Every structure is written in C-alpha cells, then in structure tokens.
Coordinates of C-alpha atoms in Angstrom, one line a residue:
M1 CA -12.8 118.7 32.6
R2 CA -9.5 119.3 30.8
W3 CA -6.9 116.5 30.3
T4 CA -3.4 117.0 31.4
S5 CA -0.5 116.3 28.8
F6 CA 1.4 113.1 27.9
A7 CA 4.1 112.0 30.4
I8 CA 5.9 108.8 29.8
L9 CA 6.8 106.4 32.6
S10 CA 10.0 104.5 32.3
G11 CA 10.2 101.1 30.7
L12 CA 8.4 98.0 31.8
L13 CA 10.8 95.2 32.7
A14 CA 9.9 91.8 31.2
L15 CA 11.1 89.0 33.3
G16 CA 12.2 86.2 31.1
A17 CA 10.5 87.8 28.1
S18 CA 11.8 88.4 24.6
P19 CA 13.9 91.6 23.9
A20 CA 10.9 93.0 22.0
L21 CA 9.1 93.5 25.3
A22 CA 11.9 95.4 27.0
Q23 CA 10.6 98.8 25.8
A24 CA 7.1 98.4 27.2
R25 CA 5.9 101.3 29.3
L26 CA 3.1 103.3 30.9
V27 CA 2.0 106.5 29.3
V28 CA 0.1 109.3 31.0
L29 CA -2.1 111.4 28.7
E30 CA -1.7 115.2 28.6
G31 CA 0.2 117.1 31.3
G32 CA 3.6 117.0 32.9
P33 CA 7.0 116.2 31.5
A34 CA 7.6 113.3 29.2
R35 CA 8.8 110.9 31.9
G36 CA 6.8 112.3 34.8
P37 CA 6.3 112.9 37.6
V38 CA 2.8 114.5 37.1
Q39 CA 1.4 117.4 39.1
A40 CA -2.3 118.1 38.7
R41 CA -5.0 120.1 40.4
L42 CA -8.2 118.5 41.6
G43 CA -10.7 118.9 38.8
E44 CA -8.2 117.9 36.2
A45 CA -8.0 114.3 35.0
V46 CA -4.9 112.2 34.2
R47 CA -5.2 109.3 31.8
V48 CA -2.8 106.5 32.1
G49 CA -2.2 103.6 29.6
V50 CA 0.1 100.7 29.2
R51 CA 2.1 100.4 26.0
I52 CA 4.8 98.0 24.7
G53 CA 7.2 100.2 22.8
R54 CA 5.0 102.5 20.9
E55 CA 2.3 100.0 20.3
A56 CA -0.9 99.2 22.1
L57 CA -1.0 95.9 24.0
P58 CA -1.8 92.8 22.0
A59 CA -5.5 91.9 21.9
G60 CA -6.4 89.6 24.8
S61 CA -3.8 91.0 27.2
R62 CA -5.0 91.4 30.8
V63 CA -3.9 94.4 32.9
E64 CA -3.8 94.4 36.7
W65 CA -3.5 98.0 37.9
L66 CA -1.6 98.5 41.1
R67 CA -0.6 101.3 43.5
V68 CA 2.7 101.3 45.4
V69 CA 1.9 102.1 49.0
P70 CA 4.5 103.5 51.4
R71 CA 4.1 102.0 54.8
L72 CA 3.7 104.8 57.4
Q73 CA 6.3 103.3 59.7
H74 CA 8.5 100.2 60.0
V75 CA 6.6 97.0 60.0
E76 CA 9.1 94.3 59.0
L77 CA 12.5 96.1 59.3
E78 CA 14.2 97.1 62.6
P79 CA 14.0 100.8 63.2
Q80 CA 17.1 103.0 63.4
N81 CA 15.9 104.3 66.8
E82 CA 15.3 101.3 69.1
G83 CA 11.7 101.1 70.3
D84 CA 10.4 103.8 67.9
R85 CA 9.2 102.5 64.5
T86 CA 9.0 106.1 63.0
Y87 CA 11.1 106.5 59.9
S88 CA 14.1 108.6 60.9
N89 CA 17.4 109.7 59.4
A90 CA 18.5 111.1 62.8
V91 CA 18.4 110.3 66.5
L92 CA 15.0 110.7 68.1
G93 CA 15.1 111.9 71.7
G94 CA 17.8 112.2 74.3
E95 CA 21.0 114.2 74.3
R96 CA 21.9 113.2 70.7
H97 CA 18.5 114.2 69.4
G98 CA 18.8 115.3 65.8
R99 CA 22.2 113.7 65.2
W100 CA 22.5 112.2 61.7
I101 CA 22.3 108.4 61.5
G102 CA 21.9 107.9 57.8
H103 CA 19.0 107.4 55.4
D104 CA 16.4 105.1 56.9
E105 CA 15.1 102.3 54.7
L106 CA 11.5 102.9 53.8
E107 CA 9.1 100.0 53.4
Y108 CA 6.5 99.5 50.6
T109 CA 3.8 97.2 49.5
T110 CA 1.5 97.1 46.5
E111 CA -2.2 96.6 46.3
P112 CA -5.0 96.8 43.7
L113 CA -5.7 100.3 42.5
A114 CA -9.3 101.3 43.5
G115 CA -11.3 104.0 45.2
R116 CA -12.9 107.3 44.4
G117 CA -11.5 109.2 41.5
V118 CA -10.2 106.0 39.8
H119 CA -12.0 105.0 36.6
G120 CA -11.5 102.6 33.8
E121 CA -10.2 99.1 33.2
G122 CA -8.1 97.2 30.7
A123 CA -5.2 99.0 29.1
E124 CA -6.3 102.6 30.1
L125 CA -7.1 104.3 33.3
R126 CA -8.4 107.7 34.3
L127 CA -7.4 109.4 37.6
E128 CA -9.3 112.3 39.0
G129 CA -7.5 112.3 42.4
A130 CA -5.4 110.2 44.7
P131 CA -7.7 108.4 47.1
A132 CA -6.2 107.1 50.3
P133 CA -5.2 103.4 50.1
P134 CA -8.0 101.1 51.1
S135 CA -5.7 99.2 53.3
R136 CA -5.4 102.3 55.5
A137 CA -9.1 102.6 56.1
E138 CA -8.7 102.6 59.9
T139 CA -5.4 104.5 60.0
T140 CA -5.6 107.2 57.3
P141 CA -4.9 110.6 58.8
R142 CA -7.7 113.1 58.7
R143 CA -7.8 115.2 55.5
S144 CA -10.1 118.0 54.4
A145 CA -9.7 117.1 50.8
P146 CA -10.1 113.3 50.4
L147 CA -8.7 113.1 46.9
A148 CA -5.7 115.4 47.3
G149 CA -2.3 113.8 47.7
T150 CA 0.2 111.6 46.0
I151 CA -0.2 108.2 44.4
W152 CA 2.4 105.9 42.8
L153 CA 1.2 103.7 39.9
A154 CA 2.3 100.4 38.5
A155 CA 0.8 97.5 36.5
R156 CA 1.2 93.9 35.7
V157 CA 0.3 92.7 32.2
T158 CA -0.5 89.1 31.3
L159 CA 0.1 88.7 27.6
P160 CA -2.0 86.4 25.4
D161 CA 0.9 83.8 25.4
G162 CA 0.9 83.8 29.2
R163 CA 4.0 85.8 29.8
I164 CA 3.9 88.6 32.4
V165 CA 5.5 92.0 32.1
A166 CA 5.6 94.4 35.0
T167 CA 6.0 98.2 35.2
P168 CA 8.5 99.7 37.6
G169 CA 7.1 99.3 41.0
A170 CA 5.1 96.2 40.3
P171 CA 6.1 92.7 41.4
G172 CA 7.3 90.7 38.4
E173 CA 6.6 87.2 37.4
G174 CA 7.5 84.8 40.2
A175 CA 7.7 87.5 42.9
E176 CA 7.2 86.0 46.4
G177 CA 5.3 89.0 47.8
P178 CA 3.6 92.3 47.1
E179 CA 6.7 94.5 47.7
P180 CA 8.0 96.4 44.7
P181 CA 11.3 95.1 43.3
E182 CA 14.5 96.2 45.0
R183 CA 15.7 97.7 41.7
D184 CA 12.9 100.2 41.9
R185 CA 14.2 101.5 45.3
D186 CA 17.3 103.3 46.4
R187 CA 18.5 104.9 49.7
L188 CA 15.9 107.7 49.3
G189 CA 12.9 105.4 48.7
L190 CA 11.1 104.7 45.4
R191 CA 13.1 105.6 42.3
E192 CA 11.6 108.2 40.0
R193 CA 10.9 105.6 37.3
V194 CA 7.9 104.5 39.4
L195 CA 5.2 106.8 38.2
R196 CA 4.1 109.4 40.7
V197 CA 1.0 111.5 40.3
S198 CA 0.3 114.3 42.8
F199 CA -3.0 116.1 43.1
R200 CA -3.5 119.4 44.9
T201 CA -6.4 121.6 45.9
G202 CA -5.0 124.7 44.4
D203 CA -1.9 126.7 43.4
G204 CA -1.5 128.6 46.8
F205 CA 0.6 127.4 49.7
L206 CA -2.1 125.3 51.3
G207 CA -3.0 123.9 47.9
W208 CA 0.5 122.7 47.3
L209 CA 0.7 121.4 50.8
S210 CA -2.3 119.2 50.2
S211 CA -0.2 117.3 47.5
Y212 CA 1.8 115.7 50.3
F213 CA -1.0 113.5 51.7
D214 CA 0.1 109.8 51.7
V215 CA 3.8 110.8 51.7
P216 CA 5.4 109.1 54.7
Y217 CA 6.9 111.1 57.6
V218 CA 10.7 110.8 57.8
F219 CA 12.4 112.7 60.7
G220 CA 15.4 114.5 59.4
S221 CA 14.4 114.2 55.7
T222 CA 16.9 115.2 53.1
P223 CA 16.3 117.6 50.2
P224 CA 16.3 114.9 47.6
Q225 CA 13.7 112.9 49.5
S226 CA 11.5 116.0 49.9
E227 CA 11.8 116.8 46.2
R228 CA 10.9 113.3 45.2
Y229 CA 8.0 113.1 47.7
T230 CA 9.5 109.8 49.1
G231 CA 9.6 111.1 52.7
I232 CA 9.4 114.4 54.5
D233 CA 9.3 115.9 57.9
C234 CA 7.2 118.7 59.5
A235 CA 9.4 121.7 58.5
D236 CA 10.5 120.4 55.1
V237 CA 6.9 119.8 54.0
L238 CA 6.1 123.5 54.5
V239 CA 9.2 124.6 52.7
G240 CA 8.4 122.2 49.8
A241 CA 4.9 123.6 49.4
R242 CA 6.3 127.1 49.5
R243 CA 8.9 126.3 46.9
R244 CA 6.3 125.0 44.5
E245 CA 3.9 127.9 45.2
T246 CA 6.5 130.6 44.6
G247 CA 9.0 128.9 42.3
R248 CA 11.8 130.1 44.6
R249 CA 14.6 127.7 45.5
L250 CA 14.2 128.0 49.3
R251 CA 16.5 126.0 51.4
Y252 CA 15.0 123.0 53.1
T253 CA 15.5 123.4 56.9
S254 CA 14.6 122.5 60.4
V255 CA 11.9 124.2 62.5
Q256 CA 14.6 126.5 63.8
G257 CA 15.6 127.5 60.3
I258 CA 12.1 128.7 59.5
E259 CA 13.0 132.0 61.1
R260 CA 15.2 132.7 58.1
L261 CA 12.3 132.3 55.8
A262 CA 9.5 133.8 57.8
R263 CA 8.7 136.5 60.4
A264 CA 7.1 136.1 63.8
V265 CA 3.6 137.7 64.0
S266 CA 2.9 136.8 67.6
D267 CA 4.7 136.5 70.9
P268 CA 5.1 133.0 72.4
L269 CA 1.7 132.0 73.7
R270 CA 0.0 129.0 75.3
I271 CA -3.0 126.9 74.4
G272 CA -4.4 124.8 77.3
R273 CA -6.7 121.9 77.4
D274 CA -9.6 124.3 77.4
G275 CA -8.5 125.5 74.0
V276 CA -8.0 129.1 75.1
V277 CA -5.0 131.1 73.9
R278 CA -3.1 132.7 76.8
D279 CA 0.0 134.8 77.2
G280 CA 3.0 134.0 79.4
E281 CA 1.2 135.3 82.5
G282 CA -1.8 133.1 81.9
E283 CA -4.1 135.9 80.7
P284 CA -6.4 135.2 77.8
V285 CA -5.3 136.6 74.4
E286 CA -7.6 137.2 71.5
L287 CA -6.1 136.7 68.1
R288 CA -8.6 137.5 65.3
W289 CA -8.7 135.6 62.1
G290 CA -8.1 137.9 59.1
E291 CA -6.4 140.4 61.3
D292 CA -3.8 138.8 63.6
V293 CA -3.7 135.3 62.0
R294 CA -4.7 133.9 58.6
A295 CA -4.9 130.6 56.8
G296 CA -1.4 129.6 55.7
D297 CA 0.4 131.1 58.7
M298 CA 2.7 128.7 60.4
L299 CA 2.4 127.6 64.0
A300 CA 5.6 126.5 65.8
I301 CA 4.8 124.2 68.7
D302 CA 6.7 123.4 71.9
Y303 CA 5.4 120.3 73.7
A304 CA 8.0 120.6 76.4
A305 CA 6.8 124.0 77.6
D306 CA 10.4 125.2 78.3
E307 CA 9.9 128.6 79.9
E308 CA 13.4 129.7 78.9
G309 CA 13.3 128.4 75.3
L310 CA 12.8 130.5 72.3
L311 CA 10.6 129.4 69.5
P312 CA 11.2 128.0 67.0
R313 CA 13.8 125.5 68.1
A314 CA 15.2 122.5 66.3
W315 CA 13.2 120.0 68.4
D316 CA 9.8 121.8 68.1
H317 CA 7.0 120.8 65.7
I318 CA 5.5 123.1 63.1
G319 CA 2.4 123.1 60.9
A320 CA 0.2 125.5 58.9
L321 CA -3.0 127.1 60.1
L322 CA -5.7 125.7 57.8
A323 CA -9.1 127.0 58.9
D324 CA -11.1 128.7 61.6
R325 CA -13.5 126.5 63.5
S326 CA -15.6 126.5 66.6
E327 CA -16.9 123.8 68.9
A328 CA -20.2 123.9 67.0
G329 CA -18.4 123.8 63.6
P330 CA -18.7 127.2 61.9
P331 CA -15.9 129.8 62.2
D332 CA -15.9 132.0 65.3
G333 CA -13.3 134.5 64.2
V334 CA -10.8 133.7 67.1
L335 CA -7.8 131.5 67.2
D336 CA -8.4 128.7 69.6
G337 CA -8.1 125.0 70.1
Q338 CA -10.9 124.1 67.7
D339 CA -9.0 125.6 64.7
L340 CA -7.5 123.3 62.1
L341 CA -3.8 122.7 61.7
R342 CA -2.4 121.0 58.7
H343 CA 0.9 119.3 59.7
M344 CA 3.2 116.4 59.1
S345 CA 2.4 113.9 61.9
R346 CA 4.1 110.6 62.3
R347 CA 1.2 109.1 60.4
G348 CA 1.7 111.5 57.5
L349 CA 0.1 114.8 56.6
T350 CA -3.1 115.4 58.6
D351 CA -5.7 118.1 59.3
E352 CA -6.8 118.2 62.9
P353 CA -7.8 120.7 65.6
L354 CA -5.2 122.2 67.8
W355 CA -6.7 120.8 71.0
R356 CA -5.5 117.3 69.9
H357 CA -1.9 118.5 70.6
G358 CA -2.6 118.9 74.3
P359 CA -1.2 121.9 76.3
I360 CA 1.3 123.6 74.1
R361 CA 3.4 126.7 73.6
I362 CA 3.0 128.3 70.2
R363 CA 4.3 131.1 68.1
V364 CA 2.8 132.3 64.8
W365 CA 5.0 132.8 61.8
R366 CA 4.3 134.2 58.4
W367 CA 6.3 133.6 55.2
R368 CA 8.4 136.6 54.1

C-alpha cells in the first residue's frame, strides 16, 4: 500500500490559549497539495497527524478525532422552500421552479471518527477510505463502494495542562453543542480550511463520481459549491466527475445544459413498473449493454411524462448508468429496470435500480 504525500491543514485555533499554540495544525502524510484538500484512490492510505507549529504534541496530550458531518437536509433551520427540507438555492416546484433564491445555509454536526478504513489513535491516524457516518446507519444511501466518498476531519486536543485546542471544524473549549464553529463556515458551506479527504474507486468518470458520496444534495448548486464538495445537484455532480476525469474546464450546468456536453444515443423511451423499456408507441425496445448503452452513459429522466416535452429539460433528473443487473442479480445484457443508476438523490449520491424511480421517460446521453 503506498502512502499519499504531505498536505497541511490550516491552523488549529486555541481558545484562550497562549500565542505559542496559535500555529497548531493537522498534517496529512504524503499526497495532495500542502494545505489540502486530498484526493486519493481506494487502496491508497492517508495518514493524518496533529502538530503544534512544527512540533509534535507534548507528551500526555489527549486527542479526540472527529468528523464533520453535513446533515442531508434541514433539521434545525427553516428551509427556503416552505414544507420542503431539501437544501435548495432556487425555488422547488410551481411556476417559479428553478428561480434563484440565494445560497441556502447548510447544517453540520460533528461526531467521533470511527468505522471501516479508520485506523490508529493518539496523535496520528490512518485512513483507507471514507466510511459512511455511523449516525446515518439507517439513512445512508445505497452505495456499491462502501469506503468511497468524502470525509471532513477535525480534532480536539487536551494538553497536559488541561487547555483545549481545536482544529478547524471542531467545537472549541466551552462549545455548547457538536456543531462546527461559525468561523469555519461561509455561504457555500464548510470553509476549505476544514480538511477534506475524498476517496474514489478509480480514475474514470464513474470512479471520480464515487468521490461524491456523503456530499449533500443542493438543488441549484453553484460552481464554487461543486468544486469544494460542499453541496451539489444531479447535473453538476456528473459535470464535476467529468471535469476531474478529463482535466477539462467544463461548464457546470443544468440537466438541459448537458446536451451541450454530450450527444443523445437513444430516442425518448419509457420504463414502466414492469421494468421493460418501450418506445413512444408502447412497443418493447431492446438496448444491449456494450452495444447500445454502456457504463458511464447518462440517463435523463422525466417523472412528469410530458408527451410534448423534449429531453433533457431543466426540471428533469439525470444520473449515470452504473451496471447491468437482472432480477436474479447477474447481468442479462439488456437495459431494464433492474440496472443500476448512480445519481444525486435528495439523500445524496446513491446507487439504485431504475425501477425505484417508478414509471419514467428516459433518454440516454453520452459524453462528447
């Protein structure tokens, strides 16, 4: 297992501590830029340690490792769209659907860092992945790669004299709750000084897409949010993965804008509750995996089934075809309702069969 390079997280803030503690920081061993964020492939390990200035912690210091967890929707704050707790920068539904409102305020908490892929204790830690937060055991979206995704790290250190220093993202001494300090957040979400580590399954489009697990869904996300992994919507997450795969500065866009970046490889089709793909006349259509469709193709989805609409449209959903499946499990070679779609749901990135979307109209698109 190779180690990724040194990246330095921004300074720890010492509440009420002496100036000598102001330069304390987290360091990540091997990989990524000096101040993060870190991008790693599964199979690589990232070591993280706490330092004060350039020195190790004093003997006898106690470290509490934390993760900063984005809530998947509003819990404490009133949503911008009445009755809908989904994070949204724009109007959801109705005649004004998609109209800009302003950056929604995202909610966060912190919890002890634990789970598969997390090793070590004391002043150093080794990560081999980004396990889903334990607090989401009942709500974590389905994922084919359990350790892929993004994690934000923080730590609280109790020094031998009893003073407490906290990294960016960690509640400081005297904090009343588990939320990260306001100074570590801005209108886009968590500031970049809170260390982010993203793990992916590979260097292709679907591999980079996997790095967005545990990033919250934000309808109408903005490019800076997408680039910082603070929040992202269904179209932007696909563009973000493609940007990282190719190194091209593709423009973040809506579902409708995907047509400028991709080409249609199917006519508008339907998938009914029986999972069978049909044309506009209701006749079954056979799309073969490897010939007509392939992993990484995008599927524009119309839930309204507007006969006169053209896909994609700004209010449609979109995801990426992930894998061929059959009711029994193994591939059957034909596109149908059992096949897996990787898409940004309102619960975050998820892998799930097409039949879960109910009767839908679809069109298959492929990156140019």
